[in-house]
mmCIF file of C-alpha atoms in Angstrom:
data_model
loop_
_atom_site.group_PDB
_atom_site.id
_atom_site.type_symbol
_atom_site.label_atom_id
_atom_site.label_comp_id
_atom_site.label_asym_id
_atom_site.label_seq_id
_atom_site.Cartn_x
_atom_site.Cartn_y
_atom_site.Cartn_z
ATOM 1 C CA MET B 1 -21.249 12.950 30.708
ATOM 2 C CA MET B 2 -24.989 11.901 30.392
ATOM 3 C CA VAL B 3 -25.682 14.337 27.623
ATOM 4 C CA VAL B 4 -22.297 13.383 25.782
ATOM 5 C CA LEU B 5 -23.303 10.125 25.565
ATOM 6 C CA LEU B 6 -26.772 10.603 24.137
ATOM 7 C CA VAL B 7 -25.578 13.350 21.922
ATOM 8 C CA MET B 8 -23.089 10.728 19.968
ATOM 9 C CA THR B 9 -25.150 8.475 20.124
ATOM 10 C CA ALA B 10 -27.741 10.155 18.064
ATOM 11 C CA ILE B 11 -25.234 11.763 15.926
ATOM 12 C CA CYS B 12 -24.605 8.179 15.060
ATOM 13 C CA MET B 13 -28.092 7.128 14.315
ATOM 14 C CA MET B 14 -28.243 9.692 12.224
ATOM 15 C CA LEU B 15 -24.588 8.731 10.367
ATOM 16 C CA THR B 16 -25.735 5.435 9.516
ATOM 17 C CA PRO B 17 -28.034 5.136 6.923
ATOM 18 C CA LEU B 18 -25.149 7.920 4.600
ATOM 19 C CA PHE B 19 -22.790 5.091 5.370
ATOM 20 C CA SER B 20 -24.224 2.603 4.721
ATOM 21 C CA HIS B 21 -25.405 4.250 0.665
ATOM 22 C CA SER B 22 -21.675 5.725 0.591
ATOM 23 C CA LEU B 23 -21.055 1.535 1.426
ATOM 24 C CA ALA B 24 -23.794 -0.142 -1.141
ATOM 25 C CA GLN B 25 -22.639 2.202 -3.895
ATOM 26 C CA ARG B 26 -18.431 1.413 -3.376
ATOM 27 C CA ASN B 27 -19.643 -1.821 -3.311
ATOM 28 C CA VAL B 28 -20.985 -1.233 -6.801
ATOM 29 C CA SER B 29 -18.027 0.866 -7.565
ATOM 30 C CA GLN B 30 -15.366 -1.782 -6.980
ATOM 31 C CA PHE B 31 -18.224 -4.716 -9.064
ATOM 32 C CA VAL B 32 -18.025 -2.186 -12.514
ATOM 33 C CA GLN B 33 -13.723 -2.017 -11.859
ATOM 34 C CA GLU B 34 -13.683 -5.928 -11.028
ATOM 35 C CA VAL B 35 -14.976 -6.311 -14.391
ATOM 36 C CA GLU B 36 -13.367 -4.120 -16.381
ATOM 37 C CA ALA B 37 -10.168 -5.237 -15.043
ATOM 38 C CA ASP B 38 -11.595 -8.737 -15.408
ATOM 39 C CA LEU B 39 -12.517 -8.102 -19.524
ATOM 40 C CA MET B 40 -8.651 -6.892 -20.141
ATOM 41 C CA TYR B 41 -7.510 -9.406 -18.554
ATOM 42 C CA TYR B 42 -9.234 -12.366 -20.855
ATOM 43 C CA GLN B 43 -9.597 -10.838 -24.253
ATOM 44 C CA LEU B 44 -5.509 -10.816 -23.274
ATOM 45 C CA TYR B 45 -6.128 -14.205 -22.301
ATOM 46 C CA ALA B 46 -7.393 -15.175 -25.620
ATOM 47 C CA MET B 47 -4.419 -13.965 -27.316
ATOM 48 C CA VAL B 48 -1.580 -15.095 -24.948
ATOM 49 C CA HIS B 49 -2.823 -18.857 -25.269
ATOM 50 C CA ARG B 50 -4.217 -18.766 -28.616
ATOM 51 C CA SER B 51 -7.343 -19.900 -27.940
ATOM 52 C CA THR B 52 -10.898 -18.836 -27.429
ATOM 53 C CA VAL B 53 -12.473 -17.262 -24.122
ATOM 54 C CA ARG B 54 -15.918 -17.250 -23.542
ATOM 55 C CA ILE B 55 -18.005 -15.105 -20.494
ATOM 56 C CA ASN B 56 -21.213 -16.338 -19.823
ATOM 57 C CA LEU B 57 -23.618 -14.541 -17.077
ATOM 58 C CA THR B 58 -24.970 -16.476 -14.421
ATOM 59 C CA THR B 59 -28.471 -15.170 -12.726
ATOM 60 C CA GLN B 60 -28.286 -17.599 -9.735
ATOM 61 C CA PRO B 61 -26.190 -16.274 -8.088
ATOM 62 C CA VAL B 62 -25.753 -13.092 -9.887
ATOM 63 C CA GLY B 63 -22.515 -12.881 -12.321
ATOM 64 C CA TYR B 64 -20.254 -14.493 -14.763
ATOM 65 C CA ARG B 65 -18.755 -17.608 -15.786
ATOM 66 C CA VAL B 66 -15.033 -17.559 -17.940
ATOM 67 C CA SER B 67 -14.106 -20.609 -19.251
ATOM 68 C CA VAL B 68 -12.306 -21.846 -22.608
ATOM 69 C CA THR B 69 -13.259 -25.417 -24.011
ATOM 70 C CA GLY B 70 -15.288 -25.944 -21.805
ATOM 71 C CA GLU B 71 -13.175 -25.780 -19.230
ATOM 72 C CA GLU B 72 -13.786 -23.020 -16.333
ATOM 73 C CA ILE B 73 -10.714 -20.567 -15.344
ATOM 74 C CA GLY B 74 -12.509 -17.943 -13.425
ATOM 75 C CA ARG B 75 -15.700 -16.621 -12.208
ATOM 76 C CA ARG B 76 -16.978 -13.785 -10.255
ATOM 77 C CA HIS B 77 -19.958 -13.803 -8.139
ATOM 78 C CA ALA B 78 -21.766 -9.797 -7.886
ATOM 79 C CA PRO B 79 -22.736 -8.232 -4.535
ATOM 80 C CA SER B 80 -25.954 -8.095 -3.315
ATOM 81 C CA GLU B 81 -26.224 -4.180 -5.170
ATOM 82 C CA ILE B 82 -26.892 -5.773 -7.857
ATOM 83 C CA SER B 83 -30.217 -6.916 -9.052
ATOM 84 C CA LEU B 84 -29.032 -8.445 -12.770
ATOM 85 C CA ILE B 85 -26.943 -8.521 -14.861
ATOM 86 C CA PHE B 86 -28.378 -9.043 -18.625
ATOM 87 C CA GLY B 87 -27.510 -8.461 -22.185
ATOM 88 C CA ARG B 88 -28.792 -6.741 -23.787
ATOM 89 C CA THR B 89 -27.952 -7.112 -28.170
ATOM 90 C CA PRO B 90 -30.996 -9.502 -29.291
ATOM 91 C CA ASN B 91 -29.715 -13.541 -29.805
ATOM 92 C CA PHE B 92 -27.044 -12.430 -26.766
ATOM 93 C CA SER B 93 -25.467 -16.073 -26.251
ATOM 94 C CA GLY B 94 -22.735 -14.536 -23.761
ATOM 95 C CA ILE B 95 -19.206 -13.320 -24.814
ATOM 96 C CA GLN B 96 -16.709 -14.575 -26.493
ATOM 97 C CA PHE B 97 -13.146 -13.539 -27.419
ATOM 98 C CA THR B 98 -11.382 -15.431 -30.416
ATOM 99 C CA SER B 99 -8.174 -16.415 -30.467
ATOM 100 C CA GLN B 100 -7.041 -13.139 -31.472
ATOM 101 C CA GLY B 101 -8.683 -10.952 -28.559
ATOM 102 C CA ARG B 102 -11.255 -10.104 -31.235
ATOM 103 C CA LEU B 103 -15.276 -9.822 -30.858
ATOM 104 C CA ARG B 104 -17.529 -12.168 -33.412
ATOM 105 C CA GLN B 105 -20.358 -10.163 -32.714
ATOM 106 C CA HIS B 106 -21.320 -6.514 -31.277
ATOM 107 C CA VAL B 107 -22.311 -6.677 -27.605
ATOM 108 C CA GLU B 108 -23.820 -4.711 -24.572
ATOM 109 C CA ILE B 109 -24.285 -5.936 -21.525
ATOM 110 C CA GLU B 110 -26.437 -3.993 -18.545
ATOM 111 C CA ILE B 111 -25.531 -3.971 -15.372
ATOM 112 C CA GLU B 112 -28.159 -3.299 -13.270
ATOM 113 C CA ARG B 113 -29.027 -2.545 -8.971
ATOM 114 C CA GLY B 114 -31.570 -3.431 -6.944
ATOM 115 C CA ASP B 115 -31.587 -0.486 -4.345
ATOM 116 C CA SER B 116 -31.111 2.622 -7.170
ATOM 117 C CA ASN B 117 -32.392 3.195 -10.136
ATOM 118 C CA GLN B 118 -28.958 2.819 -11.536
ATOM 119 C CA TYR B 119 -27.481 0.730 -13.654
ATOM 120 C CA TYR B 120 -24.364 0.480 -16.225
ATOM 121 C CA VAL B 121 -23.585 -0.656 -19.465
ATOM 122 C CA VAL B 122 -20.750 -2.861 -21.126
ATOM 123 C CA ALA B 123 -21.418 -1.703 -25.007
ATOM 124 C CA PHE B 124 -17.979 -3.781 -26.858
ATOM 125 C CA GLN B 125 -16.736 -2.786 -30.621
ATOM 126 C CA ILE B 126 -16.689 -5.432 -32.891
ATOM 127 C CA ILE B 127 -14.105 -7.146 -34.696
ATOM 128 C CA ARG B 128 -11.480 -4.877 -32.083
ATOM 129 C CA GLY B 129 -13.234 -6.180 -28.921
ATOM 130 C CA ARG B 130 -12.870 -2.428 -27.046
ATOM 131 C CA PHE B 131 -15.096 -2.330 -24.312
ATOM 132 C CA HIS B 132 -16.982 1.126 -22.966
ATOM 133 C CA ILE B 133 -18.521 1.502 -19.562
ATOM 134 C CA TYR B 134 -21.412 3.996 -19.645
ATOM 135 C CA GLU B 135 -23.311 4.921 -15.669
ATOM 136 C CA TYR B 136 -27.236 5.996 -16.434
ATOM 137 C CA GLY B 137 -28.859 6.787 -13.352
#
């Protein structure tokens, strides 16, 4: 009986690091999916409410805030595995959807993981407001 318990304990100790890595990957993947869903939602929000929606990236805590005419309507914090979210475009000042759901400038943002070399790039097409998410690393 004691041998079985010892074997089970050894197996659990070996699997714990594997599980924590997959849990971290799942947290990051879920956050990227939430970013995608939020972007689509706030673009549609801008069109339906005929207002300009602005998404500002934050560093403390890592995440972003969404506002309409200065009033905050949403915010999302990144999981601890995400170390940084920043704009890769020169003179980046945030993402701004017009009342037609379009963007005024080409925008790229990068989402970096702190525990690996993996990162994501969200690239927006100017005018149409469409975007694509690319995974690297």
